[in-house]
Short mmCIF file of C-alpha atoms and ligand atoms in Angstrom, two decimals:
data_model
loop_
_atom_site.label_atom_id
_atom_site.label_comp_id
_atom_site.label_asym_id
_atom_site.label_seq_id
_atom_site.Cartn_x
_atom_site.Cartn_y
_atom_site.Cartn_z
CA MET A 256 79.16 113.13 97.51
CA GLY A 257 82.45 114.84 97.09
CA CYS A 258 83.18 116.53 94.01
CA SER A 259 85.87 113.68 93.14
CA ASP A 260 82.74 111.68 92.21
CA LYS A 261 82.31 114.17 89.30
CA PRO A 262 81.42 112.11 86.30
CA GLY A 263 84.48 111.79 83.92
CA LEU A 264 87.05 112.18 86.58
CA GLN A 265 88.57 108.70 88.01
CA PRO A 266 90.07 108.83 91.30
CA LEU A 267 93.67 108.01 91.47
CA ASP A 268 93.31 104.92 93.38
CA ALA A 269 90.67 103.47 91.33
CA GLY A 270 92.92 104.06 88.28
CA LEU A 271 95.77 102.39 89.69
CA ASP A 272 93.75 99.51 90.91
CA GLN A 273 92.74 98.96 87.34
CA LEU A 274 96.20 99.22 85.88
CA LEU A 275 97.79 97.07 88.53
CA THR A 276 95.14 94.18 88.29
CA ARG A 277 95.72 94.08 84.30
CA ILE A 278 99.48 94.26 84.17
CA THR A 279 101.22 91.07 84.97
CA PRO A 280 104.81 90.74 85.65
CA LEU A 281 107.04 90.08 82.57
CA GLU A 282 108.00 86.35 82.40
CA GLY A 283 111.54 84.66 82.28
CA SER A 284 114.73 84.84 83.86
CA GLU A 285 118.33 85.06 83.15
CA THR A 286 121.38 84.34 85.17
CA VAL A 287 124.01 87.00 85.81
CA ALA A 288 127.10 87.10 87.68
CA LEU A 289 126.63 88.38 91.34
CA THR A 290 128.99 91.56 90.07
CA ASN A 291 126.45 92.56 87.55
CA SER A 292 123.48 92.17 89.40
CA LEU A 293 123.11 95.46 91.05
CA GLY A 294 119.62 96.83 90.42
CA ARG A 295 118.33 93.58 88.82
CA ILE A 296 114.96 91.96 90.27
CA THR A 297 115.49 88.43 91.76
CA ALA A 298 113.44 85.68 89.63
CA LYS A 299 113.18 83.61 92.51
CA ALA A 300 114.03 83.56 96.23
CA VAL A 301 117.65 83.29 97.09
CA ARG A 302 118.65 80.81 99.75
CA ALA A 303 121.75 80.18 101.79
CA GLU A 304 124.01 77.45 100.62
CA THR A 305 126.36 77.98 103.17
CA PRO A 306 126.06 79.12 106.91
CA VAL A 307 127.27 82.53 107.87
CA PRO A 308 129.81 82.68 109.84
CA ALA A 309 130.88 79.33 108.56
CA TRP A 310 132.89 78.79 111.93
CA ASP A 311 132.45 79.94 115.56
CA ASN A 312 134.96 82.78 115.78
CA SER A 313 136.06 85.58 117.83
CA ALA A 314 134.25 88.82 117.87
CA MET A 315 137.10 90.71 119.68
CA ASP A 316 141.11 90.77 119.79
CA GLY A 317 141.72 88.97 123.06
CA TYR A 318 141.97 85.69 124.56
CA ALA A 319 139.76 82.44 124.05
CA LEU A 320 139.50 80.49 127.39
CA ARG A 321 137.40 77.94 129.32
CA ARG A 322 135.63 79.82 132.02
CA ALA A 323 136.07 76.94 134.55
CA ASP A 324 139.92 77.65 134.14
CA LEU A 325 139.62 80.92 135.91
CA LEU A 326 138.38 79.66 139.19
CA ALA A 327 141.77 78.77 140.01
CA ASP A 328 142.88 82.32 140.20
CA LYS A 329 145.99 81.62 138.20
CA PRO A 330 147.36 83.19 135.10
CA LEU A 331 146.69 81.08 131.82
CA PRO A 332 149.84 80.46 129.74
CA ILE A 333 149.12 81.19 125.94
CA GLN A 334 148.72 77.74 124.00
CA GLY A 335 148.72 79.36 120.48
CA ARG A 336 147.66 82.06 118.24
CA SER A 337 144.74 82.23 116.10
CA LEU A 338 144.18 85.07 113.49
CA ALA A 339 141.63 85.61 110.72
CA GLY A 340 142.68 83.50 107.99
CA GLN A 341 145.44 81.68 110.07
CA PRO A 342 143.18 79.49 112.21
CA TYR A 343 145.08 77.47 115.20
CA THR A 344 143.65 73.85 115.14
CA GLU A 345 144.40 72.33 118.20
CA PRO A 346 141.79 71.87 120.93
CA LEU A 347 142.19 74.20 124.07
CA LYS A 348 144.13 72.57 126.73
CA PRO A 349 142.84 72.72 130.26
CA GLY A 350 144.58 75.82 132.16
CA TYR A 351 145.56 77.57 128.77
CA CYS A 352 144.40 80.26 126.89
CA VAL A 353 144.55 81.01 123.08
CA ARG A 354 145.67 84.26 121.75
CA VAL A 355 142.67 85.41 119.24
CA MET A 356 142.09 88.22 116.92
CA THR A 357 138.73 89.35 115.70
CA GLY A 358 137.19 86.90 113.05
CA ALA A 359 139.82 84.24 114.22
CA VAL A 360 138.36 80.56 114.54
CA LEU A 361 138.16 79.40 117.97
CA PRO A 362 139.77 76.50 119.52
CA ALA A 363 137.60 73.78 120.47
CA GLY A 364 136.69 73.62 124.14
CA CYS A 365 136.76 77.57 124.88
CA ASP A 366 133.38 78.80 126.06
CA ALA A 367 134.37 82.61 126.15
CA VAL A 368 136.65 85.40 124.78
CA VAL A 369 137.92 88.11 127.02
CA MET A 370 139.06 91.08 125.25
CA GLN A 371 142.57 92.17 125.40
CA GLU A 372 141.78 95.32 127.42
CA GLU A 373 140.48 93.40 130.16
CA ALA A 374 143.64 91.05 130.36
CA GLU A 375 147.08 91.66 131.43
CA VAL A 376 150.06 89.56 130.06
CA SER A 377 152.53 88.57 132.86
CA ASP A 378 155.68 86.37 132.62
CA ASP A 379 153.54 83.37 133.76
CA GLY A 380 150.89 83.70 131.46
CA VAL A 381 147.62 86.03 131.18
CA VAL A 382 145.70 87.34 134.08
CA PHE A 383 142.12 87.97 133.86
CA HIS A 384 140.50 89.90 136.55
CA LYS A 385 136.93 88.58 136.33
CA VAL A 386 134.89 85.54 134.94
CA PRO A 387 133.22 86.47 131.64
CA GLU A 388 129.49 85.10 130.88
CA GLU A 389 129.45 82.01 128.75
CA GLY A 390 129.79 82.78 125.23
CA ASN A 391 130.93 86.22 125.78
CA ASN A 392 132.51 87.78 122.49
CA ILE A 393 131.86 84.52 120.77
CA ARG A 394 130.19 84.89 117.14
CA HIS A 395 128.52 81.61 116.36
CA ALA A 396 128.59 79.69 113.26
CA GLY A 397 125.10 80.48 111.39
CA ASP A 398 124.20 83.56 113.50
CA ASP A 399 123.66 85.55 110.34
CA CYS A 400 122.24 82.75 108.28
CA ARG A 401 121.79 79.02 108.32
CA VAL A 402 121.91 76.54 105.26
CA GLY A 403 118.33 77.04 103.52
CA ASP A 404 117.50 80.37 104.99
CA ARG A 405 115.92 82.65 102.85
CA LEU A 406 118.14 85.56 101.96
CA LEU A 407 116.15 87.52 99.33
CA PRO A 408 112.57 87.05 98.36
CA GLU A 409 111.46 86.66 94.74
CA GLY A 410 110.89 90.20 92.95
CA HIS A 411 113.25 91.92 95.22
CA ARG A 412 115.60 94.65 93.70
CA ILE A 413 119.33 94.09 94.40
CA ARG A 414 121.01 96.68 96.68
CA PRO A 415 124.72 97.09 97.60
CA GLN A 416 123.82 95.41 101.19
CA ASP A 417 122.24 92.37 99.14
CA LEU A 418 125.16 92.14 97.13
CA ALA A 419 127.20 91.83 100.30
CA LEU A 420 124.79 89.22 101.87
CA LEU A 421 124.96 87.07 98.49
CA ALA A 422 128.79 87.39 98.52
CA SER A 423 129.03 86.37 102.02
CA VAL A 424 127.24 83.05 101.35
CA GLY A 425 129.69 82.69 98.07
CA CYS A 426 126.92 83.05 95.74
CA ALA A 427 128.60 83.70 92.37
CA GLU A 428 125.62 84.13 90.20
CA VAL A 429 121.82 85.37 90.55
CA SER A 430 118.82 84.28 88.68
CA VAL A 431 117.19 87.82 87.74
CA ARG A 432 114.06 88.82 85.68
CA PRO A 433 114.77 90.12 82.43
CA ARG A 434 115.55 93.89 82.15
CA LEU A 435 112.30 95.53 81.10
CA LYS A 436 112.69 97.35 77.97
CA VAL A 437 111.00 100.68 77.83
CA ALA A 438 110.42 102.90 74.46
CA LEU A 439 110.49 106.64 75.35
CA LEU A 440 109.15 109.23 73.02
CA ALA A 441 107.81 112.89 73.42
CA THR A 442 105.16 114.21 71.08
CA GLY A 443 104.95 117.71 69.98
CA ASP A 444 105.44 119.77 66.85
CA GLU A 445 106.84 122.57 69.11
CA LEU A 446 109.68 120.53 70.78
CA ARG A 447 113.28 121.38 70.05
CA GLN A 448 116.49 120.22 71.47
CA PRO A 449 118.95 122.17 73.55
CA GLY A 450 121.44 123.49 71.23
CA GLU A 451 118.66 124.18 68.45
CA ALA A 452 117.34 127.82 67.85
CA LEU A 453 113.52 128.24 69.04
CA ASN A 454 111.12 129.50 66.49
CA VAL A 455 108.02 131.38 67.77
CA GLY A 456 105.97 129.06 69.67
CA ASP A 457 108.58 126.47 70.25
CA LEU A 458 109.99 125.25 73.45
CA TYR A 459 112.67 122.69 74.49
CA ASP A 460 112.03 119.23 75.20
CA SER A 461 112.31 118.88 78.73
CA ASN A 462 110.28 115.97 79.49
CA ARG A 463 112.37 113.48 77.64
CA PRO A 464 115.61 113.91 79.61
CA ALA A 465 113.65 113.95 82.80
CA LEU A 466 111.63 110.67 82.12
CA TYR A 467 114.75 109.07 80.59
CA ALA A 468 116.55 109.66 83.91
CA LEU A 469 113.77 108.22 86.13
CA LEU A 470 113.62 105.16 84.01
CA GLU A 471 117.45 104.45 84.05
CA ARG A 472 117.05 104.78 88.03
CA LEU A 473 114.32 102.43 87.97
CA GLY A 474 116.76 99.80 86.22
CA VAL A 475 114.94 99.49 82.79
CA GLN A 476 116.66 99.39 79.40
CA VAL A 477 115.36 102.75 77.88
CA HIS A 478 115.04 102.77 74.04
CA ASP A 479 114.83 106.42 73.25
CA PHE A 480 112.76 107.01 70.24
CA GLY A 481 113.11 110.73 70.34
CA VAL A 482 110.67 113.36 69.44
CA VAL A 483 107.78 112.54 67.22
CA ALA A 484 105.82 115.20 65.24
CA ASP A 485 102.02 115.86 65.73
CA ASP A 486 101.32 113.65 62.77
CA PRO A 487 99.28 110.37 62.76
CA ASP A 488 101.64 108.64 60.04
CA ALA A 489 104.77 109.29 62.04
CA LEU A 490 103.22 108.41 65.21
CA ARG A 491 101.97 105.15 63.81
CA GLU A 492 105.59 104.44 62.61
CA VAL A 493 107.20 104.87 65.60
CA LEU A 494 104.74 103.00 67.91
CA GLN A 495 104.85 100.11 65.51
CA GLN A 496 108.52 100.01 66.09
CA ALA A 497 108.51 100.69 69.42
CA ASP A 498 105.73 98.07 70.14
CA ALA A 499 107.84 95.34 68.33
CA SER A 500 110.89 95.99 70.35
CA CYS A 501 109.89 96.83 73.74
CA ASP A 502 107.66 95.61 76.73
CA LEU A 503 106.39 99.02 77.52
CA ILE A 504 105.74 102.37 75.85
CA ILE A 505 105.83 106.01 77.57
CA THR A 506 105.02 108.80 75.67
CA SER A 507 104.68 112.40 76.83
CA GLY A 508 102.03 114.76 75.61
CA GLY A 509 99.35 114.48 73.22
CA VAL A 510 97.08 112.74 75.36
CA SER A 511 95.24 115.93 76.61
CA VAL A 512 91.28 115.74 74.94
CA GLY A 513 90.80 118.11 72.25
CA GLU A 514 94.15 117.75 70.60
CA ALA A 515 94.12 113.93 71.08
CA ASP A 516 91.93 112.98 68.28
CA TYR A 517 94.43 111.38 66.05
CA THR A 518 96.38 110.10 68.91
CA ARG A 519 93.24 108.22 70.09
CA GLN A 520 92.74 107.01 66.62
CA VAL A 521 96.13 105.86 65.90
CA LEU A 522 96.43 104.12 69.40
CA GLY A 523 92.98 102.49 68.51
CA GLU A 524 94.11 101.25 65.23
CA LEU A 525 97.44 99.81 67.12
CA GLY A 526 95.71 98.44 70.26
CA GLU A 527 93.13 99.02 73.09
CA ILE A 528 93.83 102.22 74.87
CA GLU A 529 91.72 103.99 77.38
CA LEU A 530 91.89 107.66 78.13
CA TRP A 531 91.54 108.47 81.82
CA LYS A 532 91.12 111.85 83.14
CA LEU A 533 92.57 111.12 86.66
CA ALA A 534 91.03 113.19 89.71
CA ILE A 535 94.38 114.74 90.42
CA LYS A 536 96.33 117.90 89.98
CA PRO A 537 98.39 118.43 88.14
CA GLY A 538 98.35 115.69 85.53
CA LYS A 539 94.70 114.92 84.55
CA PRO A 540 94.84 113.27 81.24
CA LEU A 541 96.69 109.97 80.95
CA ALA A 542 96.52 107.08 78.57
CA PHE A 543 96.79 103.22 79.51
CA GLY A 544 96.18 100.18 77.59
CA ARG A 545 97.76 97.61 75.48
CA LEU A 546 99.26 97.57 71.93
CA ASN A 547 99.96 94.35 70.04
CA ARG A 548 102.63 92.95 72.28
CA SER A 549 103.71 96.04 74.65
CA TRP A 550 101.78 97.89 77.23
CA PHE A 551 101.21 101.68 76.82
CA ILE A 552 101.34 104.72 79.18
CA GLY A 553 100.73 108.12 77.65
CA LEU A 554 101.72 110.87 80.16
CA PRO A 555 100.49 114.62 79.79
CA GLY A 556 102.94 117.02 78.17
CA ASN A 557 102.98 119.50 80.83
CA PRO A 558 106.32 119.39 82.51
CA VAL A 559 105.34 119.03 86.04
CA SER A 560 102.42 116.86 85.21
CA SER A 561 104.40 114.26 83.25
CA LEU A 562 106.79 113.95 86.44
CA VAL A 563 103.76 113.58 88.68
CA THR A 564 102.06 111.08 86.84
CA PHE A 565 105.26 109.06 86.19
CA HIS A 566 105.84 109.00 89.99
CA LEU A 567 102.35 108.16 90.77
CA VAL A 568 101.44 105.94 88.06
CA ALA A 569 104.20 104.85 85.50
CA ALA A 570 106.54 103.86 88.31
CA ARG A 571 104.13 101.78 89.87
CA ALA A 572 103.09 100.03 86.54
CA ILE A 573 107.06 99.30 86.05
CA ARG A 574 107.61 97.66 89.41
CA ARG A 575 104.39 95.57 88.67
CA LEU A 576 106.15 94.56 85.23
CA GLN A 577 109.32 93.96 86.68
CA GLY A 578 107.74 91.56 89.49
CA GLN A 579 108.42 93.95 92.56
CA PRO A 580 105.69 94.05 95.30
CA ASP A 581 103.46 97.34 94.72
CA GLN A 582 104.66 100.15 96.80
CA PRO A 583 103.47 103.88 96.52
CA LEU A 584 105.70 106.64 97.33
CA ALA A 585 106.90 106.76 100.94
CA GLN A 586 104.58 109.00 103.23
CA LEU A 587 105.24 111.26 106.01
CA THR A 588 102.96 113.70 108.19
CA ALA A 589 104.19 117.47 108.33
CA VAL A 590 102.67 120.63 109.49
CA THR A 591 102.67 123.13 106.92
CA THR A 592 104.28 126.65 107.44
CA ASP A 593 102.49 127.92 104.37
CA ALA A 594 98.69 128.51 103.60
CA LEU A 595 98.09 126.16 100.60
CA HIS A 596 95.31 127.14 97.80
CA LYS A 597 93.24 124.09 97.50
CA THR A 598 89.63 123.60 96.00
CA PRO A 599 87.79 120.19 96.51
CA GLY A 600 87.45 118.17 93.52
CA ARG A 601 90.68 116.43 92.88
CA MET A 602 93.72 115.38 94.92
CA ASP A 603 96.42 117.92 94.70
CA PHE A 604 100.08 117.15 94.48
CA GLN A 605 101.86 120.23 95.23
CA ARG A 606 105.30 120.79 95.29
CA GLY A 607 106.84 120.98 98.78
CA VAL A 608 110.32 121.36 100.58
CA TRP A 609 110.25 119.42 104.03
CA ARG A 610 112.93 119.60 106.66
CA GLN A 611 113.17 118.07 110.18
CA THR A 612 113.09 120.65 112.99
CA GLU A 613 113.18 120.40 116.82
CA HIS A 614 109.24 120.24 116.55
CA GLY A 615 108.90 117.66 114.01
CA VAL A 616 108.64 117.76 110.34
CA GLU A 617 107.66 121.16 108.74
CA VAL A 618 106.91 121.82 105.02
CA ARG A 619 106.71 124.75 103.00
CA SER A 620 105.50 125.15 99.08
CA SER A 621 108.61 125.01 96.78
CA ARG A 622 107.01 128.03 94.88
CA THR A 623 104.06 130.21 95.45
CA GLN A 624 103.46 129.28 91.63
CA GLN A 625 102.46 125.83 91.76
CA ALA A 626 100.98 125.59 87.95
CA SER A 627 101.89 122.60 86.01
CA HIS A 628 104.43 124.63 83.56
CA ILE A 629 106.64 125.69 86.51
CA LEU A 630 109.52 123.22 86.61
CA GLY A 631 111.08 125.45 89.33
CA SER A 632 108.47 124.19 91.64
CA MET A 633 109.86 120.74 91.32
CA THR A 634 113.62 121.45 91.19
CA GLU A 635 113.27 123.06 94.49
CA ALA A 636 111.01 120.54 95.86
CA ASN A 637 111.85 117.14 97.89
CA CYS A 638 108.34 115.95 98.31
CA TYR A 639 104.77 116.28 97.16
CA ILE A 640 102.27 117.84 99.56
CA ALA A 641 99.36 115.41 98.89
CA LEU A 642 96.13 117.46 99.75
CA GLU A 643 93.16 114.93 99.85
CA GLN A 644 90.36 115.37 97.03
CA ASP A 645 87.76 116.79 99.24
CA ARG A 646 89.97 119.12 101.02
CA GLY A 647 89.53 123.07 100.68
CA PRO A 648 92.06 125.64 101.43
CA VAL A 649 94.81 124.80 104.08
CA GLU A 650 96.05 127.33 106.85
CA PRO A 651 99.35 127.40 108.20
CA GLY A 652 99.93 125.04 111.01
CA GLU A 653 97.54 122.50 109.75
CA THR A 654 98.74 118.76 109.36
CA VAL A 655 99.48 117.58 105.70
CA THR A 656 100.66 114.36 104.28
CA LEU A 657 103.75 114.18 102.40
CA TRP A 658 104.87 111.90 99.58
CA LEU A 659 108.46 111.58 99.20
CA PHE A 660 110.03 111.37 95.85
CA ASP A 661 113.75 111.95 96.58
CA GLY A 662 115.30 108.57 97.44
CA LEU A 663 112.38 106.66 96.04
CA PHE A 664 114.45 104.80 93.65
CA ALA A 665 117.23 104.05 96.31
CA ASP A 666 115.11 100.82 97.40
P1 LIG B 741 100.18 118.35 75.30
O1 LIG B 741 100.05 117.18 76.60
O2 LIG B 741 100.68 117.55 74.18
O3 LIG B 741 98.87 119.09 75.12
O4 LIG B 741 101.17 119.26 76.07
C1 LIG B 741 100.68 120.26 76.93
C2 LIG B 741 101.90 121.16 77.17
O5 LIG B 741 103.03 120.57 77.37
C3 LIG B 741 101.88 122.06 76.21
O6 LIG B 741 102.52 123.37 76.38
C4 LIG B 741 103.32 121.63 75.60
O7 LIG B 741 104.03 122.45 74.83
C5 LIG B 741 104.20 121.23 76.55
N1 LIG B 741 104.97 120.05 76.28
C6 LIG B 741 104.65 118.66 75.79
N2 LIG B 741 105.61 118.15 75.45
C7 LIG B 741 106.64 118.56 76.21
C8 LIG B 741 107.93 118.21 76.41
N3 LIG B 741 108.48 117.03 75.81
N4 LIG B 741 108.88 119.03 76.89
C9 LIG B 741 108.45 120.31 77.52
N5 LIG B 741 107.01 120.70 77.43
C10 LIG B 741 106.21 119.82 76.81
MG1 LIG B 742 101.23 118.29 72.45
#
């Protein structure tokens, strides 16, 4: 039995399973203009109402011709010109060719396009030195999509290339999920804002700006409730407001055992919350549950822990609420150039810097200090070095799994 089975410590996967099973996607949909749909989640599959391309057209600047006409080995006079947006509508006459530019509609009767570099213009017409293959340089109607084809599935986050695809079929509006409203607040009497002076024991609130930015990247609507003092009445009031106006509440701090008694008490009054001790390092304590009408995720206060638990847990919950398919962080296998401290018992998410070398992917620790208050370990990093629960110390040259967080939100 691994130490992961220690009583009270819950493996990450088990916690995630529980959370993803309980959460159901937000209902409803709204219609938005295509131009406003970037980052939104499709409420239903989008299908093509026109084919793309809509017409057979030329893939090259050149000449549209009938291959059989080349057998006579005579120049083909130019019958007409077809440009993108200025089609030539007559059918191709036997023994002629039509000058075509890229994207131009092809005349009926042609069966290939020869690029201009392979043709010679003479006084008697155009001379072609070899017979092209049938269909050469012809883009066929419906090559990209046909009427009824599914362009995007339901639950898909719209990216720039998706906008292009939808625009290409003339789609002006998209049915999307309502934007998730997420309340964000930080708890702690010690928290000050940049610009304010620090009294003894104070520190600047660094979690809220980071969480705010992460939430924005996920495309949700963030309601910032600021910093709440370690006071049950203050917390109760803010949580009630947040619950009334949002779909999900994310807090930082105040959930570690010991100090959290009043938090637990307030949350207990307002809904059903479980305090989890996840078998991960950093970021052990985490609260999850439901208030009257919103979901609640309480992240730990330590700066690195709050980011790690956001990436590992909150981002997955948000995807689920938004109706997106579940997707953990992308993973990569690498060889570590550093020795890594590790004791069996919890899954470690050490901060690393990976790079591609001629031998493959290498990773090093982003800092020798990996404690959960060392934010610098995170800013230097471009991945987590995920060390399995039961793994012990790691030697240089060993293979490790990386979980990538940069680029995660570019999906
Ligand atoms: P807590 O989870 O409230 O027990 O906080 C754990 C540690 O994280 C303490 O050292 C706090 O001062 C620190 N901390 C809590 N909230 C924040 C925050 N918003 N920004 C930076 N550090 C914080
Ligand atoms: Mg606190």
